[in-house]
Amino acid sequence: HPANAEERLPALPEPLPVKVAIVGGGPSGLACAHDLALQGIKATIFEASDEAGGVLSLSLPRYRLPREVLDRDINYIRHLGVDIRTSQAVDAARLRVLLSEYDAVYLAIGLTRDKSLRLPGHDAEGVLLGGAFLDGVKRGKPAGMGKSVLVIGGGNVAFDVARSAVRLGAKVEMMCLEAADEMPALPDEVREGREEGIVIHNRRSPQHFEVAGGRVTGVATLAVDRIELDELGRLMPVTVPGSE
């Protein structure tokens, strides 16, 4: 694509007498605004953060998505006539106002909360949450991870964390419930992670964090025999007794 957004703007239809508010300026909100603009519908994005892009801006490592590429695409959407308003959090009261002022409101708030394992010892110093860690890395203020890191999980976000920690000079290991050929991360992520020196322990289920002096010192695990799903589709590992 041309670097200059104006050079690749499509011909836009006549504006329609309709306006839409979009809550959230991440991939979903940006895509919605883009498609509305191509239909001649005025879209305004309300983003709580100080920059648009959502996970692409706040969490996704720059080795996967260079900043200039993201900025180019966001500027392209702005040039389509989309009004992107940052530092604009929307609570219930503000939402009622938007519903009265706009013809429609599209909620694109994403998954902004980290998931915690809630295992014994999870609140010890040194137990970090993936999203917050990646956000700190992007802002140049990574949380105190130490020189030895264990990442629990086998998906793409887990590899984002692990490979970011490697780039910060840490010795990194990973553990996940799945066998090597079952890991949910993209195969290229797994392969490149191994090439970067990350050691992966498959079919291990964390039981509790070991803590000394208020800081995490290890993770107790059991071997995983198989993985079943509960009625909500959540992973339920069946562990092997005596395999601590």
Backbone as CSV, one residue per row, in Angstrom:
resi,resn,N_x,N_y,N_z,CA_x,CA_y,CA_z,C_x,C_y,C_z
1,HIS,0.839,-1.199,0.000,0.000,0.000,0.000,0.872,1.246,0.000
2,PRO,0.402,2.310,-0.642,1.131,3.570,-0.551,1.219,4.025,0.901
3,ALA,2.347,4.657,1.252,2.518,5.118,2.621,1.566,6.261,2.938
4,ASN,1.206,7.048,1.930,0.335,8.191,2.131,-1.118,7.751,2.055
5,ALA,-1.876,7.973,3.136,-3.256,7.490,3.198,-4.108,8.075,2.077
6,GLU,-3.909,9.361,1.753,-4.756,9.995,0.743,-4.604,9.354,-0.633
7,GLU,-3.450,8.740,-0.894,-3.189,8.167,-2.212,-4.003,6.906,-2.471
8,ARG,-4.555,6.301,-1.426,-5.285,5.056,-1.638,-6.727,5.125,-1.151
9,LEU,-7.264,6.343,-0.994,-8.649,6.480,-0.564,-9.599,6.061,-1.679
10,PRO,-10.615,5.280,-1.363,-11.598,4.911,-2.381,-12.586,6.053,-2.594
11,ALA,-13.355,5.944,-3.658,-14.433,6.911,-3.881,-15.544,6.606,-2.887
12,LEU,-15.922,7.602,-2.114,-16.937,7.407,-1.083,-18.308,7.835,-1.587
13,PRO,-19.376,7.153,-1.159,-20.734,7.524,-1.575,-21.173,8.821,-0.909
14,GLU,-22.313,9.331,-1.340,-22.880,10.521,-0.708,-23.198,10.200,0.756
15,PRO,-22.892,11.123,1.664,-23.162,10.858,3.084,-24.649,10.626,3.334
16,LEU,-24.941,9.670,4.198,-26.311,9.390,4.616,-26.615,10.166,5.900
17,PRO,-27.868,10.494,6.135,-28.238,11.237,7.350,-28.307,10.314,8.568
18,VAL,-27.238,9.573,8.784,-27.179,8.593,9.866,-25.828,8.730,10.550
19,LYS,-25.823,8.607,11.857,-24.541,8.623,12.571,-24.535,7.517,13.623
20,VAL,-23.357,6.897,13.775,-23.195,5.743,14.650,-22.055,6.014,15.623
21,ALA,-22.285,5.709,16.892,-21.236,5.769,17.905,-20.663,4.370,18.098
22,ILE,-19.342,4.287,18.171,-18.661,3.006,18.376,-17.872,3.100,19.674
23,VAL,-18.179,2.219,20.602,-17.490,2.206,21.891,-16.359,1.197,21.816
24,GLY,-15.138,1.684,21.720,-13.970,0.825,21.606,-13.259,1.034,20.287
25,GLY,-11.969,1.352,20.358,-11.198,1.627,19.152,-10.195,0.555,18.817
26,GLY,-10.515,-0.692,19.177,-9.658,-1.814,18.820,-9.990,-2.336,17.426
27,PRO,-9.530,-3.546,17.086,-9.761,-4.085,15.737,-11.231,-4.117,15.331
28,SER,-12.116,-4.536,16.242,-13.536,-4.619,15.905,-14.131,-3.234,15.654
29,GLY,-13.840,-2.289,16.568,-14.369,-0.939,16.405,-13.841,-0.258,15.165
30,LEU,-12.562,-0.410,14.887,-11.967,0.198,13.697,-12.548,-0.410,12.420
31,ALA,-12.725,-1.730,12.421,-13.286,-2.391,11.238,-14.726,-1.936,10.995
32,CYS,-15.500,-1.807,12.082,-16.877,-1.339,11.962,-16.913,0.068,11.386
33,ALA,-16.080,0.959,11.924,-16.047,2.340,11.439,-15.630,2.400,9.978
34,HIS,-14.668,1.600,9.602,-14.195,1.535,8.214,-15.331,1.148,7.274
35,ASP,-16.053,0.084,7.632,-17.110,-0.411,6.750,-18.286,0.558,6.696
36,LEU,-18.596,1.215,7.817,-19.663,2.220,7.807,-19.288,3.392,6.911
37,ALA,-18.039,3.829,6.996,-17.590,4.954,6.174,-17.732,4.639,4.688
38,LEU,-17.462,3.403,4.310,-17.589,3.015,2.900,-19.043,2.996,2.444
39,GLN,-19.980,2.999,3.405,-21.403,3.057,3.083,-21.956,4.486,3.188
40,GLY,-21.082,5.428,3.505,-21.529,6.813,3.626,-22.113,7.147,4.992
41,ILE,-21.833,6.315,6.000,-22.383,6.524,7.340,-21.300,7.098,8.249
42,LYS,-21.619,8.196,8.906,-20.668,8.859,9.790,-20.491,8.046,11.070
43,ALA,-19.240,7.723,11.404,-18.945,6.942,12.593,-18.009,7.721,13.510
44,THR,-18.294,7.648,14.795,-17.441,8.255,15.813,-17.024,7.176,16.800
45,ILE,-15.710,7.029,16.998,-15.172,6.024,17.920,-14.831,6.685,19.248
46,PHE,-15.261,6.058,20.338,-14.922,6.498,21.687,-14.009,5.441,22.309
47,GLU,-12.749,5.783,22.477,-11.740,4.855,22.970,-11.240,5.297,24.344
48,ALA,-11.281,4.378,25.324,-10.901,4.724,26.689,-9.407,5.007,26.834
49,SER,-8.583,4.313,26.041,-7.145,4.506,26.132,-6.732,5.818,25.478
50,ASP,-5.455,6.154,25.612,-4.970,7.393,25.000,-4.532,7.206,23.561
51,GLU,-4.744,6.012,23.006,-4.451,5.776,21.600,-5.363,4.686,21.057
52,ALA,-5.655,4.777,19.783,-6.506,3.776,19.140,-5.694,2.525,18.812
53,GLY,-6.412,1.436,18.540,-5.757,0.199,18.146,-6.047,-0.972,19.049
54,GLY,-6.465,-0.702,20.297,-6.781,-1.796,21.209,-5.588,-2.699,21.437
55,VAL,-5.813,-3.995,21.378,-4.754,-4.956,21.642,-3.599,-4.790,20.658
56,LEU,-3.886,-4.345,19.439,-2.820,-4.143,18.455,-1.850,-3.070,18.907
57,SER,-2.383,-2.049,19.568,-1.566,-0.943,20.044,-0.974,-1.194,21.414
58,LEU,-1.779,-1.770,22.319,-1.379,-1.853,23.718,-0.620,-3.116,24.073
59,SER,-0.880,-4.215,23.377,-0.334,-5.494,23.812,0.485,-6.236,22.773
60,LEU,0.075,-6.212,21.525,0.748,-7.031,20.513,2.190,-6.557,20.338
61,PRO,3.160,-7.462,20.499,4.566,-7.043,20.392,4.892,-6.424,19.034
62,ARG,5.802,-5.477,19.046,6.144,-4.766,17.814,6.877,-5.649,16.814
63,TYR,7.487,-6.744,17.282,8.122,-7.629,16.310,7.069,-8.344,15.458
64,ARG,5.829,-8.392,15.948,4.745,-8.997,15.167,4.005,-7.972,14.321
65,LEU,3.904,-6.745,14.828,3.204,-5.694,14.096,3.943,-4.377,14.314
66,PRO,4.762,-3.957,13.355,5.491,-2.696,13.506,4.541,-1.518,13.711
67,ARG,4.948,-0.581,14.550,4.095,0.557,14.888,3.711,1.356,13.661
68,GLU,4.652,1.530,12.705,4.349,2.357,11.541,3.259,1.737,10.670
69,VAL,3.153,0.407,10.670,2.101,-0.261,9.897,0.740,0.012,10.532
70,LEU,0.669,-0.111,11.861,-0.586,0.151,12.559,-0.996,1.615,12.397
71,ASP,-0.052,2.536,12.581,-0.362,3.964,12.442,-0.864,4.277,11.038
72,ARG,-0.265,3.653,10.036,-0.688,3.895,8.658,-2.140,3.499,8.444
73,ASP,-2.524,2.339,8.977,-3.894,1.868,8.767,-4.901,2.675,9.571
74,ILE,-4.529,3.088,10.791,-5.438,3.923,11.583,-5.609,5.289,10.914
75,ASN,-4.528,5.854,10.378,-4.635,7.134,9.672,-5.498,7.008,8.421
76,TYR,-5.405,5.862,7.770,-6.250,5.615,6.597,-7.726,5.670,6.998
77,ILE,-8.070,5.050,8.128,-9.461,5.058,8.595,-9.884,6.475,8.965
78,ARG,-8.991,7.240,9.578,-9.303,8.640,9.876,-9.608,9.417,8.594
79,HIS,-8.822,9.174,7.550,-9.022,9.901,6.288,-10.316,9.508,5.583
80,LEU,-10.911,8.393,5.982,-12.225,8.044,5.448,-13.328,8.894,6.079
81,GLY,-12.967,9.693,7.065,-13.941,10.556,7.726,-14.354,10.082,9.098
82,VAL,-13.683,9.032,9.618,-14.025,8.513,10.936,-13.420,9.423,12.012
83,ASP,-14.231,9.788,12.986,-13.798,10.619,14.102,-13.390,9.697,15.249
84,ILE,-12.086,9.647,15.566,-11.577,8.783,16.627,-11.249,9.656,17.833
85,ARG,-11.974,9.452,18.928,-11.788,10.236,20.140,-11.183,9.338,21.223
86,THR,-9.943,9.616,21.586,-9.263,8.820,22.596,-9.469,9.411,23.990
87,SER,-9.073,8.628,24.992,-9.266,9.004,26.407,-10.735,9.320,26.687
88,GLN,-11.613,8.543,26.080,-13.059,8.740,26.210,-13.698,7.446,26.716
89,ALA,-13.608,7.214,28.019,-14.238,6.029,28.597,-15.756,6.194,28.598
90,VAL,-16.459,5.099,28.391,-17.922,5.120,28.338,-18.462,4.221,29.448
91,ASP,-19.130,4.848,30.431,-19.798,4.079,31.473,-21.288,3.997,31.150
92,ALA,-22.072,3.461,32.080,-23.505,3.269,31.809,-24.214,4.591,31.541
93,ALA,-23.867,5.633,32.314,-24.518,6.931,32.120,-24.160,7.517,30.756
94,ARG,-22.885,7.411,30.384,-22.458,7.938,29.078,-23.095,7.144,27.950
95,LEU,-23.262,5.852,28.145,-23.882,5.024,27.123,-25.321,5.473,26.861
96,ARG,-26.044,5.820,27.920,-27.420,6.298,27.739,-27.440,7.587,26.920
97,VAL,-26.456,8.446,27.138,-26.362,9.684,26.356,-26.098,9.371,24.885
98,LEU,-25.169,8.454,24.639,-24.860,8.086,23.248,-26.082,7.498,22.545
99,LEU,-26.848,6.680,23.265,-28.044,6.082,22.669,-29.081,7.137,22.297
100,SER,-29.069,8.252,23.009,-30.024,9.320,22.687,-29.515,10.243,21.590
101,GLU,-28.197,10.303,21.415,-27.623,11.244,20.458,-27.309,10.621,19.105
102,TYR,-27.171,9.305,19.051,-26.794,8.635,17.809,-27.911,7.696,17.358
103,ASP,-27.899,7.392,16.057,-28.908,6.482,15.509,-28.656,5.037,15.924
104,ALA,-27.399,4.724,16.209,-27.049,3.373,16.667,-25.747,3.455,17.448
105,VAL,-25.564,2.477,18.336,-24.319,2.366,19.094,-23.797,0.946,18.929
106,TYR,-22.526,0.849,18.557,-21.880,-0.459,18.393,-20.885,-0.640,19.529
107,LEU,-21.052,-1.709,20.306,-20.164,-1.982,21.430,-19.024,-2.891,20.985
108,ALA,-17.799,-2.375,21.085,-16.607,-3.123,20.675,-15.571,-3.035,21.791
109,ILE,-16.006,-3.407,23.004,-15.168,-3.174,24.179,-14.089,-4.236,24.359
110,GLY,-14.168,-5.342,23.620,-13.107,-6.330,23.653,-13.002,-7.085,24.964
111,LEU,-11.862,-7.742,25.132,-11.582,-8.527,26.341,-10.451,-7.830,27.078
112,THR,-10.818,-6.882,27.912,-9.809,-6.010,28.509,-9.289,-6.514,29.853
113,ARG,-9.881,-7.549,30.404,-9.462,-8.035,31.708,-8.609,-9.288,31.570
114,ASP,-7.478,-9.288,32.273,-6.637,-10.475,32.313,-7.337,-11.584,33.094
115,LYS,-7.052,-12.817,32.710,-7.554,-13.960,33.464,-6.479,-14.430,34.441
116,SER,-6.862,-14.613,35.691,-5.934,-15.119,36.692,-6.269,-16.575,36.987
117,LEU,-5.246,-17.363,37.269,-5.479,-18.767,37.600,-6.124,-18.944,38.965
118,ARG,-5.976,-17.927,39.825,-6.571,-17.986,41.173,-6.127,-19.230,41.938
119,LEU,-4.907,-19.631,41.739,-4.354,-20.751,42.486,-3.730,-20.230,43.778
120,PRO,-3.575,-21.086,44.778,-2.894,-20.643,45.997,-1.546,-20.013,45.671
121,GLY,-1.300,-18.828,46.206,-0.056,-18.115,45.959,-0.097,-17.178,44.781
122,HIS,-1.278,-17.037,44.137,-1.357,-16.234,42.912,-1.104,-14.753,43.165
123,ASP,-1.231,-14.317,44.426,-1.040,-12.904,44.720,0.382,-12.588,45.191
124,ALA,1.305,-13.528,45.060,2.685,-13.300,45.482,3.393,-12.356,44.513
125,GLU,4.397,-11.683,45.021,5.207,-10.828,44.157,5.882,-11.677,43.091
126,GLY,5.861,-11.198,41.870,6.482,-11.932,40.769,5.509,-12.747,39.941
127,VAL,4.264,-12.893,40.408,3.238,-13.544,39.593,2.572,-12.442,38.765
128,LEU,2.825,-12.448,37.475,2.376,-11.380,36.588,1.275,-11.876,35.660
129,LEU,0.412,-10.964,35.234,-0.644,-11.283,34.280,-0.195,-10.866,32.880
130,GLY,-0.526,-11.709,31.912,0.008,-11.542,30.563,-0.301,-10.210,29.915
131,GLY,-1.573,-9.802,29.953,-1.952,-8.561,29.290,-1.264,-7.353,29.887
132,ALA,-1.225,-7.293,31.224,-0.571,-6.174,31.899,0.926,-6.161,31.597
133,PHE,1.527,-7.337,31.534,2.951,-7.412,31.219,3.223,-6.876,29.811
134,LEU,2.425,-7.319,28.843,2.631,-6.879,27.463,2.383,-5.386,27.315
135,ASP,1.391,-4.875,28.028,1.132,-3.438,28.013,2.342,-2.680,28.547
136,GLY,2.941,-3.185,29.629,4.121,-2.535,30.179,5.298,-2.566,29.221
137,VAL,5.470,-3.685,28.527,6.551,-3.791,27.543,6.365,-2.750,26.436
138,LYS,5.133,-2.632,25.931,4.880,-1.674,24.845,5.129,-0.237,25.293
139,ARG,4.895,0.044,26.571,5.079,1.400,27.086,6.479,1.630,27.643
140,GLY,7.341,0.616,27.504,8.710,0.770,27.968,8.877,0.636,29.456
141,LYS,7.868,0.070,30.131,7.925,-0.093,31.584,7.483,-1.506,31.968
142,PRO,8.257,-2.527,31.559,7.858,-3.901,31.890,7.905,-4.145,33.389
143,ALA,6.882,-4.820,33.903,6.830,-5.146,35.331,8.000,-6.044,35.702
144,GLY,8.397,-6.007,36.970,9.567,-6.755,37.408,9.441,-8.242,37.209
145,MET,10.015,-8.757,36.135,9.863,-10.160,35.801,11.042,-10.990,36.272
146,GLY,12.165,-10.357,36.632,13.335,-11.129,36.992,14.034,-11.690,35.766
147,LYS,15.056,-12.511,35.995,15.862,-13.060,34.902,15.428,-14.451,34.482
148,SER,14.564,-15.073,35.271,14.080,-16.413,34.962,12.560,-16.367,34.954
149,VAL,11.962,-16.741,33.832,10.523,-16.577,33.648,9.878,-17.899,33.240
150,LEU,8.767,-18.214,33.882,7.935,-19.338,33.462,6.597,-18.772,32.999
151,VAL,6.224,-19.059,31.773,4.947,-18.610,31.215,3.982,-19.785,31.232
152,ILE,2.827,-19.595,31.864,1.811,-20.646,31.924,0.802,-20.406,30.815
153,GLY,0.711,-21.344,29.884,-0.193,-21.212,28.749,0.486,-21.625,27.469
154,GLY,-0.330,-21.973,26.476,0.236,-22.429,25.212,-0.388,-21.771,23.999
155,GLY,-1.062,-20.618,24.215,-1.681,-19.912,23.097,-0.809,-18.797,22.567
156,ASN,-1.352,-18.022,21.641,-0.576,-16.965,21.006,-0.170,-15.872,21.989
157,VAL,-1.063,-15.525,22.929,-0.703,-14.497,23.907,0.428,-14.989,24.797
158,ALA,0.386,-16.267,25.175,1.465,-16.830,25.985,2.799,-16.711,25.250
159,PHE,2.782,-16.957,23.951,4.018,-16.823,23.185,4.423,-15.361,23.020
160,ASP,3.444,-14.462,22.923,3.787,-13.035,22.908,4.555,-12.665,24.177
161,VAL,4.057,-13.161,25.324,4.716,-12.886,26.605,6.103,-13.515,26.632
162,ALA,6.182,-14.788,26.269,7.445,-15.513,26.345,8.501,-14.897,25.430
163,ARG,8.127,-14.603,24.202,9.096,-14.082,23.247,9.472,-12.642,23.565
164,SER,8.554,-11.896,24.181,8.903,-10.550,24.639,9.904,-10.633,25.791
165,ALA,9.695,-11.595,26.707,10.621,-11.758,27.825,12.015,-12.152,27.341
166,VAL,12.073,-13.000,26.318,13.362,-13.361,25.728,14.076,-12.109,25.222
167,ARG,13.322,-11.224,24.579,13.916,-10.002,24.032,14.358,-9.031,25.124
168,LEU,13.861,-9.238,26.325,14.289,-8.424,27.460,15.416,-9.085,28.251
169,GLY,15.917,-10.210,27.711,17.086,-10.836,28.307,16.818,-11.938,29.302
170,ALA,15.582,-12.398,29.420,15.264,-13.427,30.409,15.473,-14.832,29.838
171,LYS,15.733,-15.778,30.737,15.690,-17.190,30.390,14.247,-17.633,30.556
172,VAL,13.646,-18.175,29.509,12.203,-18.388,29.506,11.856,-19.856,29.285
173,GLU,10.934,-20.337,30.117,10.319,-21.644,29.926,8.808,-21.451,29.883
174,MET,8.130,-22.406,29.268,6.672,-22.378,29.195,6.129,-23.728,29.655
175,MET,4.883,-23.713,30.149,4.184,-24.956,30.443,2.735,-24.805,30.035
176,CYS,2.154,-25.884,29.543,0.762,-25.820,29.117,0.109,-27.185,29.294
177,LEU,-1.220,-27.181,29.272,-1.976,-28.413,29.453,-1.844,-29.351,28.263
178,GLU,-1.697,-28.760,27.080,-1.790,-29.535,25.847,-0.490,-30.253,25.495
179,ALA,-0.635,-31.316,24.711,0.526,-31.960,24.111,1.097,-31.030,23.035
180,ALA,2.293,-31.331,22.574,2.961,-30.453,21.622,2.124,-30.227,20.364
181,ASP,1.431,-31.280,19.905,0.647,-31.146,18.676,-0.770,-30.636,18.929
182,GLU,-1.086,-30.298,20.183,-2.411,-29.791,20.519,-2.396,-28.307,20.911
183,MET,-1.233,-27.719,20.994,-1.132,-26.351,21.489,-1.933,-25.399,20.600
184,PRO,-2.691,-24.472,21.217,-3.545,-23.580,20.426,-2.792,-22.479,19.688
185,ALA,-1.547,-22.234,20.024,-0.778,-21.201,19.330,-0.539,-21.605,17.877
186,LEU,-0.312,-20.615,17.042,0.019,-20.891,15.646,1.308,-21.705,15.569
187,PRO,1.380,-22.685,14.677,2.589,-23.521,14.582,3.865,-22.706,14.412
188,ASP,3.792,-21.607,13.644,4.990,-20.783,13.462,5.434,-20.141,14.768
189,GLU,4.463,-19.776,15.628,4.815,-19.188,16.917,5.577,-20.204,17.768
190,VAL,5.083,-21.445,17.784,5.728,-22.497,18.564,7.132,-22.761,18.030
191,ARG,7.229,-22.898,16.708,8.536,-23.195,16.105,9.533,-22.069,16.368
192,GLU,9.108,-20.827,16.151,10.024,-19.707,16.336,10.377,-19.521,17.808
193,GLY,9.422,-19.811,18.702,9.729,-19.733,20.125,10.814,-20.724,20.515
194,ARG,10.695,-21.956,20.015,11.727,-22.958,20.308,13.074,-22.518,19.738
195,GLU,13.060,-21.961,18.526,14.306,-21.508,17.906,14.969,-20.400,18.715
196,GLU,14.165,-19.638,19.454,14.703,-18.561,20.278,15.154,-19.055,21.651
197,GLY,15.073,-20.369,21.875,15.593,-20.940,23.108,14.577,-21.186,24.192
198,ILE,13.284,-20.997,23.911,12.250,-21.216,24.922,12.030,-22.720,25.107
199,VAL,12.094,-23.170,26.358,11.853,-24.577,26.683,10.377,-24.738,27.026
200,ILE,9.713,-25.698,26.381,8.274,-25.885,26.562,8.008,-27.214,27.268
201,HIS,7.272,-27.145,28.377,6.861,-28.342,29.110,5.389,-28.599,28.803
202,ASN,5.123,-29.661,28.064,3.753,-29.975,27.668,3.084,-30.891,28.688
203,ARG,1.750,-30.859,28.646,0.906,-31.723,29.488,1.247,-31.601,30.976
204,ARG,1.338,-30.350,31.439,1.511,-30.092,32.874,0.417,-29.147,33.326
205,SER,-0.171,-29.440,34.471,-1.246,-28.622,35.029,-0.771,-27.966,36.325
206,PRO,-0.806,-26.622,36.410,-0.361,-25.961,37.643,-1.331,-26.214,38.786
207,GLN,-0.773,-26.437,39.989,-1.592,-26.705,41.181,-1.513,-25.571,42.196
208,HIS,-0.322,-25.042,42.413,-0.166,-23.877,43.281,1.196,-23.241,43.037
209,PHE,1.287,-21.976,43.428,2.558,-21.268,43.336,3.315,-21.466,44.640
210,GLU,4.590,-21.775,44.547,5.437,-21.867,45.724,5.984,-20.481,46.028
211,VAL,5.921,-20.099,47.297,6.262,-18.733,47.690,7.232,-18.772,48.861
212,ALA,8.234,-17.901,48.815,9.168,-17.730,49.921,9.448,-16.247,50.092
213,GLY,9.283,-15.752,51.309,9.526,-14.334,51.550,8.587,-13.424,50.782
214,GLY,7.388,-13.920,50.496,6.410,-13.117,49.785,6.570,-13.108,48.282
215,ARG,7.616,-13.781,47.745,7.851,-13.786,46.299,7.754,-15.207,45.752
216,VAL,7.224,-15.329,44.557,7.083,-16.638,43.933,8.450,-17.248,43.662
217,THR,8.595,-18.535,43.959,9.858,-19.235,43.719,9.686,-20.453,42.815
218,GLY,8.442,-20.835,42.535,8.228,-22.006,41.687,6.748,-22.278,41.504
219,VAL,6.461,-23.288,40.703,5.084,-23.704,40.451,5.005,-25.215,40.606
220,ALA,4.106,-25.686,41.471,3.880,-27.119,41.629,2.901,-27.585,40.550
221,THR,3.204,-28.709,39.904,2.376,-29.176,38.794,2.077,-30.663,38.915
222,LEU,1.072,-31.084,38.156,0.761,-32.497,37.957,0.760,-32.782,36.458
223,ALA,1.117,-33.996,36.086,1.050,-34.396,34.690,-0.416,-34.485,34.251
224,VAL,-0.666,-34.190,32.991,-2.018,-34.235,32.427,-2.188,-35.521,31.626
225,ASP,-3.195,-36.298,31.992,-3.484,-37.527,31.254,-4.283,-37.226,29.996
226,ARG,-5.303,-36.369,30.141,-6.140,-35.984,29.000,-6.870,-34.696,29.371
227,ILE,-7.473,-34.079,28.384,-8.212,-32.840,28.602,-9.664,-33.055,28.211
228,GLU,-10.575,-32.766,29.133,-12.003,-32.834,28.846,-12.585,-31.421,28.880
229,LEU,-13.798,-31.263,28.376,-14.476,-29.975,28.370,-15.695,-30.030,29.271
230,ASP,-15.928,-28.956,30.025,-17.138,-28.910,30.836,-18.306,-28.412,29.994
231,GLU,-19.464,-28.171,30.626,-20.665,-27.812,29.867,-20.549,-26.445,29.186
232,LEU,-19.593,-25.623,29.638,-19.380,-24.308,29.023,-18.230,-24.315,28.023
233,GLY,-17.668,-25.479,27.777,-16.584,-25.581,26.818,-15.218,-25.227,27.381
234,ARG,-15.114,-25.128,28.710,-13.839,-24.799,29.329,-12.983,-26.053,29.487
235,LEU,-11.650,-25.870,29.395,-10.739,-26.992,29.512,-10.733,-27.535,30.938
236,MET,-10.876,-28.847,31.060,-10.846,-29.515,32.362,-9.799,-30.622,32.294
237,PRO,-8.569,-30.337,32.739,-7.527,-31.366,32.656,-7.751,-32.496,33.645
238,VAL,-7.527,-33.717,33.200,-7.560,-34.898,34.065,-6.098,-35.219,34.376
239,THR,-5.704,-35.046,35.635,-4.299,-35.177,36.001,-3.955,-36.582,36.476
240,VAL,-2.662,-36.853,36.533,-2.159,-38.175,36.932,-1.764,-38.120,38.400
241,PRO,-2.432,-38.876,39.268,-2.079,-38.861,40.701,-0.619,-39.263,40.905
242,GLY,0.028,-38.606,41.852,1.395,-38.947,42.185,2.449,-38.425,41.230
243,SER,2.062,-37.541,40.317,2.992,-37.036,39.299,3.479,-35.630,39.600
244,GLU,3.498,-35.250,40.883,3.898,-33.903,41.248,5.301,-33.582,40.716
